[in-house]
Amino acid sequence: LMMSLTPSRGCLLDLPWEDILVPHILCHLPLQQLLSLQRVSKSFQSLIQLYLANMRCFDSSQIGPPIPRAAFVNLLKDNEVLQQLALQNCSDWLTDRELLPVIGQNHHLYHIQLKGCAQLSRHALVAISLSCPSLRRLSLAHCEWVDSLSLRSLADHCKVLEAVDLTACRQLKDEAICYLVQKCSRLKSLSLAVNANVGDVAVEEIAKCCPELEHLDLTGCLRVKNDSIRVLAEYCPKLRSLKVKHCHNVAESSLSILRSRGVELDVEPPLQRALVLLQDVVGFAPFINLQI
């Protein structure tokens, strides 16, 4: 294989680089293999650099172990056409200094994944909001640096957002969430899990502002109660899944409305939970006529 790839054989590298190799061949190879291919020859190094400059999707997890800081900077320094950026395993070293230049020169990004990138700051989110008006999907899970001001900037500039993950963004309160959904009414998926500051006010505003909502994660939102779940059922006819595990103030009286519509819930109905517990205790599930 390596013999067939060498320039002296006159095979692969004789094909048009920008018209054939980059868009139709190299795009099917894992990024880690492409980086290894650079070591074959100077010609291959030039080819891979051309590919990196025209790459539409960058996922750091494809490289294997955590990517070094210098390698990340070098890989994306010439790219201005990125559409998808996933940096979920760069949390040990990724700061504003490395991320902001990439965001600043890529205005076509529509999907950004920054889950667990804890060393960034609110300036990263402001930069995203100013540079990426076409952003549709954004994950900021476990990014506790996200605050209400940076979220307002996102809401003001990225109004076509469809999916936002704010899991464990504990600085955010009802007011910030309300502002986001008022500006971004196209949301289909939203996670506010593990945030004890989120309550009924935010959930009711989500329901009233986002009629296209399909997925909502409220896991561990202890202040959410039955009333807001009923509003959600009333205003969100397209809702397909709702997570309310560990929401101790949400009961079956409100969930049953959604359950009857076929909405996927992560909380079992009371009778089903009782049967599971009984089976654990006695070792079998007794026959019960559920039609009674």
XYZ file of C-alpha atoms in Angstrom:
292
model
C 0.000 0.000 0.000
C 2.743 2.448 0.969
C 4.556 1.702 -2.321
C 1.426 2.605 -4.267
C 1.179 5.899 -2.375
C 4.709 7.115 -3.041
C 5.085 9.908 -5.631
C 7.511 7.824 -7.705
C 4.737 5.401 -8.590
C 2.766 8.210 -10.225
C -0.604 7.085 -8.870
C -2.450 8.900 -6.144
C -0.704 12.258 -6.250
C -1.223 12.554 -10.001
C -4.936 13.010 -9.429
C -6.221 16.619 -9.158
C -5.752 17.602 -5.510
C -8.528 20.149 -4.987
C -11.076 18.527 -7.297
C -10.559 14.826 -6.508
C -8.209 13.995 -3.642
C -9.388 16.510 -1.032
C -13.194 16.369 -1.493
C -13.643 12.752 -2.607
C -10.819 10.612 -1.183
C -9.134 12.154 1.853
C -12.475 13.046 3.421
C -13.127 9.310 3.938
C -9.937 8.703 5.938
C -9.757 9.155 9.742
C -7.970 12.332 10.744
C -5.335 10.385 12.660
C -4.363 8.470 9.510
C -4.175 11.685 7.497
C -1.765 13.180 9.991
C 0.400 10.050 9.771
C 0.309 10.308 5.988
C 2.157 13.625 6.202
C 5.334 11.745 7.078
C 5.437 9.851 3.777
C 6.945 12.700 1.758
C 6.980 16.469 1.308
C 4.353 16.125 -1.401
C 2.028 14.305 0.949
C 2.704 16.897 3.611
C 1.596 19.627 1.215
C -1.476 17.604 0.255
C -2.554 17.117 3.876
C -2.002 20.794 4.648
C -4.288 21.630 1.725
C -6.862 19.213 3.104
C -6.674 20.739 6.600
C -7.160 24.226 5.181
C -10.332 23.073 3.392
C -11.687 20.793 6.112
C -15.351 21.389 6.967
C -15.488 19.263 10.117
C -12.912 18.988 12.899
C -13.452 16.494 15.720
C -10.566 16.258 18.157
C -11.694 12.818 19.340
C -10.745 11.365 15.938
C -7.091 11.948 16.691
C -7.063 9.486 19.569
C -5.399 10.561 22.809
C -5.845 14.187 23.909
C -4.487 16.359 21.120
C -1.502 18.528 22.117
C -2.002 22.290 22.226
C 0.622 23.021 19.555
C -0.835 20.416 17.207
C -4.309 21.912 17.497
C -3.063 25.408 16.717
C -1.075 24.162 13.728
C -3.874 22.030 12.309
C -6.435 24.833 12.107
C -4.275 27.919 11.544
C -5.136 28.174 7.812
C -8.736 26.980 7.916
C -11.499 29.509 7.233
C -14.272 27.166 6.073
C -15.062 25.072 9.146
C -18.714 24.193 9.655
C -18.456 21.770 12.583
C -16.035 21.984 15.511
C -15.915 19.388 18.322
C -13.326 19.880 21.067
C -14.691 17.759 23.878
C -11.350 16.129 24.826
C -9.236 19.289 24.938
C -10.312 20.402 28.385
C -6.861 19.998 29.960
C -5.340 22.854 27.983
C -7.925 24.638 25.798
C -8.215 28.323 26.714
C -9.506 31.445 24.980
C -6.048 31.972 23.530
C -6.272 28.830 21.382
C -9.984 28.910 20.596
C -10.678 32.553 19.747
C -8.476 32.701 16.598
C -10.246 29.615 15.220
C -13.681 31.075 15.951
C -12.715 34.480 14.601
C -11.728 33.195 11.156
C -14.578 30.692 10.701
C -17.905 32.434 10.173
C -19.762 29.428 8.746
C -19.766 27.281 11.874
C -23.188 25.793 12.569
C -22.245 23.078 15.117
C -19.864 23.652 18.043
C -19.144 21.099 20.799
C -17.263 22.420 23.866
C -18.465 19.936 26.471
C -16.273 20.003 29.559
C -13.923 22.738 28.300
C -13.676 24.264 31.746
C -10.704 26.580 31.157
C -12.482 28.827 28.673
C -14.164 32.056 29.765
C -17.293 34.021 28.932
C -15.272 35.740 26.186
C -15.333 32.477 24.223
C -19.127 32.471 24.115
C -19.237 36.151 23.184
C -16.789 35.462 20.334
C -18.947 32.571 19.121
C -22.055 34.740 19.147
C -20.367 37.522 17.162
C -18.622 35.285 14.612
C -21.171 32.518 14.021
C -24.598 33.943 13.071
C -25.586 30.641 11.421
C -24.962 28.562 14.559
C -27.623 25.881 15.012
C -26.174 23.435 17.570
C -24.068 24.331 20.611
C -22.939 22.203 23.547
C -21.624 23.981 26.642
C -22.246 21.123 29.064
C -20.233 21.414 32.282
C -18.887 24.827 31.290
C -19.513 26.675 34.530
C -17.983 29.864 33.120
C -21.158 30.478 31.086
C -22.960 33.417 32.709
C -26.087 35.416 31.984
C -24.286 38.194 30.059
C -22.533 35.829 27.660
C -25.761 33.876 27.158
C -27.593 37.101 26.320
C -24.962 37.795 23.661
C -25.566 34.337 22.196
C -29.324 34.926 22.163
C -28.980 38.343 20.523
C -26.806 37.158 17.629
C -27.548 33.454 17.029
C -31.290 33.426 16.493
C -31.430 30.254 14.383
C -30.247 28.011 17.205
C -32.016 24.648 17.256
C -30.156 22.735 19.989
C -28.380 24.045 23.101
C -26.857 21.973 25.904
C -26.428 23.966 29.130
C -26.051 20.983 31.445
C -24.421 21.992 34.741
C -24.010 25.650 33.708
C -24.780 26.548 37.306
C -24.440 30.321 37.012
C -27.587 30.494 34.898
C -30.913 31.350 36.505
C -34.474 31.636 35.227
C -33.984 35.155 33.873
C -31.112 34.144 31.574
C -32.981 31.103 30.250
C -36.083 33.201 29.603
C -34.069 35.699 27.568
C -32.515 32.900 25.502
C -35.813 31.277 24.537
C -37.507 34.597 23.826
C -34.829 35.346 21.213
C -34.317 31.783 19.950
C -37.826 30.510 19.346
C -36.672 27.827 16.869
C -35.184 25.647 19.616
C -35.949 21.956 19.226
C -33.628 20.573 21.904
C -32.582 22.140 25.210
C -30.785 20.725 28.234
C -30.824 22.529 31.578
C -29.920 19.444 33.579
C -28.125 19.620 36.924
C -29.033 23.241 37.591
C -30.781 23.864 40.901
C -31.357 27.529 39.933
C -33.779 26.663 37.127
C -37.442 26.607 38.111
C -40.997 26.967 36.892
C -40.532 30.477 35.501
C -37.951 29.269 32.986
C -39.858 26.114 32.030
C -43.098 28.020 31.404
C -41.286 30.570 29.250
C -39.647 27.747 27.280
C -43.075 26.250 26.663
C -44.626 29.510 25.489
C -41.705 30.651 23.297
C -40.580 27.382 21.685
C -43.503 25.640 19.925
C -41.055 23.486 17.924
C -39.484 21.983 21.062
C -38.942 18.225 20.818
C -36.464 17.376 23.608
C -36.105 18.961 27.055
C -33.761 17.766 29.803
C -34.585 19.009 33.309
C -32.744 16.275 35.211
C -31.962 17.445 38.715
C -33.753 20.792 38.405
C -35.111 20.675 41.934
C -37.215 23.858 41.684
C -39.327 22.610 38.771
C -42.875 21.680 39.830
C -46.077 20.258 38.389
C -47.582 23.529 37.182
C -44.805 24.237 34.665
C -44.958 20.668 33.337
C -48.661 21.173 32.621
C -47.874 24.385 30.734
C -45.235 22.463 28.781
C -47.826 19.872 27.814
C -50.228 22.594 26.698
C -47.874 24.682 24.575
C -45.445 22.113 23.103
C -47.404 19.700 20.872
C -44.220 18.421 19.196
C -42.487 17.373 22.427
C -41.048 13.867 22.042
C -38.948 13.396 25.178
C -38.751 14.940 28.642
C -36.243 14.112 31.363
C -37.302 14.955 34.912
C -35.442 12.390 36.987
C -34.590 13.741 40.452
C -37.146 16.536 40.042
C -38.823 15.642 43.332
C -41.637 18.181 42.941
C -42.825 16.732 39.623
C -45.509 14.068 40.063
C -47.488 11.694 37.876
C -50.468 14.048 37.953
C -48.689 16.304 35.465
C -46.593 13.678 33.676
C -49.613 11.543 32.820
C -50.765 14.163 30.314
C -47.522 13.804 28.367
C -47.397 10.065 28.881
C -50.816 9.704 27.250
C -49.462 11.502 24.156
C -46.583 9.057 23.820
C -43.884 11.459 25.051
C -40.798 9.531 26.188
C -40.241 10.095 29.918
C -37.328 8.953 32.054
C -39.620 8.394 35.059
C -41.752 5.262 35.206
C -45.431 5.452 36.233
C -46.033 4.708 39.928
C -47.532 1.233 39.379
C -44.628 0.161 37.188
C -42.118 1.395 39.784
C -43.966 -0.513 42.490
C -43.851 -3.732 40.441
C -40.106 -3.362 39.884
C -39.492 -2.823 43.598
C -41.703 -5.795 44.492
C -39.868 -7.998 42.031
C -36.557 -7.013 43.609
C -37.883 -7.969 47.038
C -39.698 -11.250 46.373
C -37.810 -12.375 43.287
C -40.765 -12.438 40.861
C -43.384 -10.106 39.452
C -46.940 -10.949 40.589
C -49.726 -11.006 38.020
C -51.835 -7.878 38.179
C -54.713 -7.094 35.856
C -53.724 -3.605 34.671
C -57.133 -3.129 33.015
C -58.979 -2.957 36.345
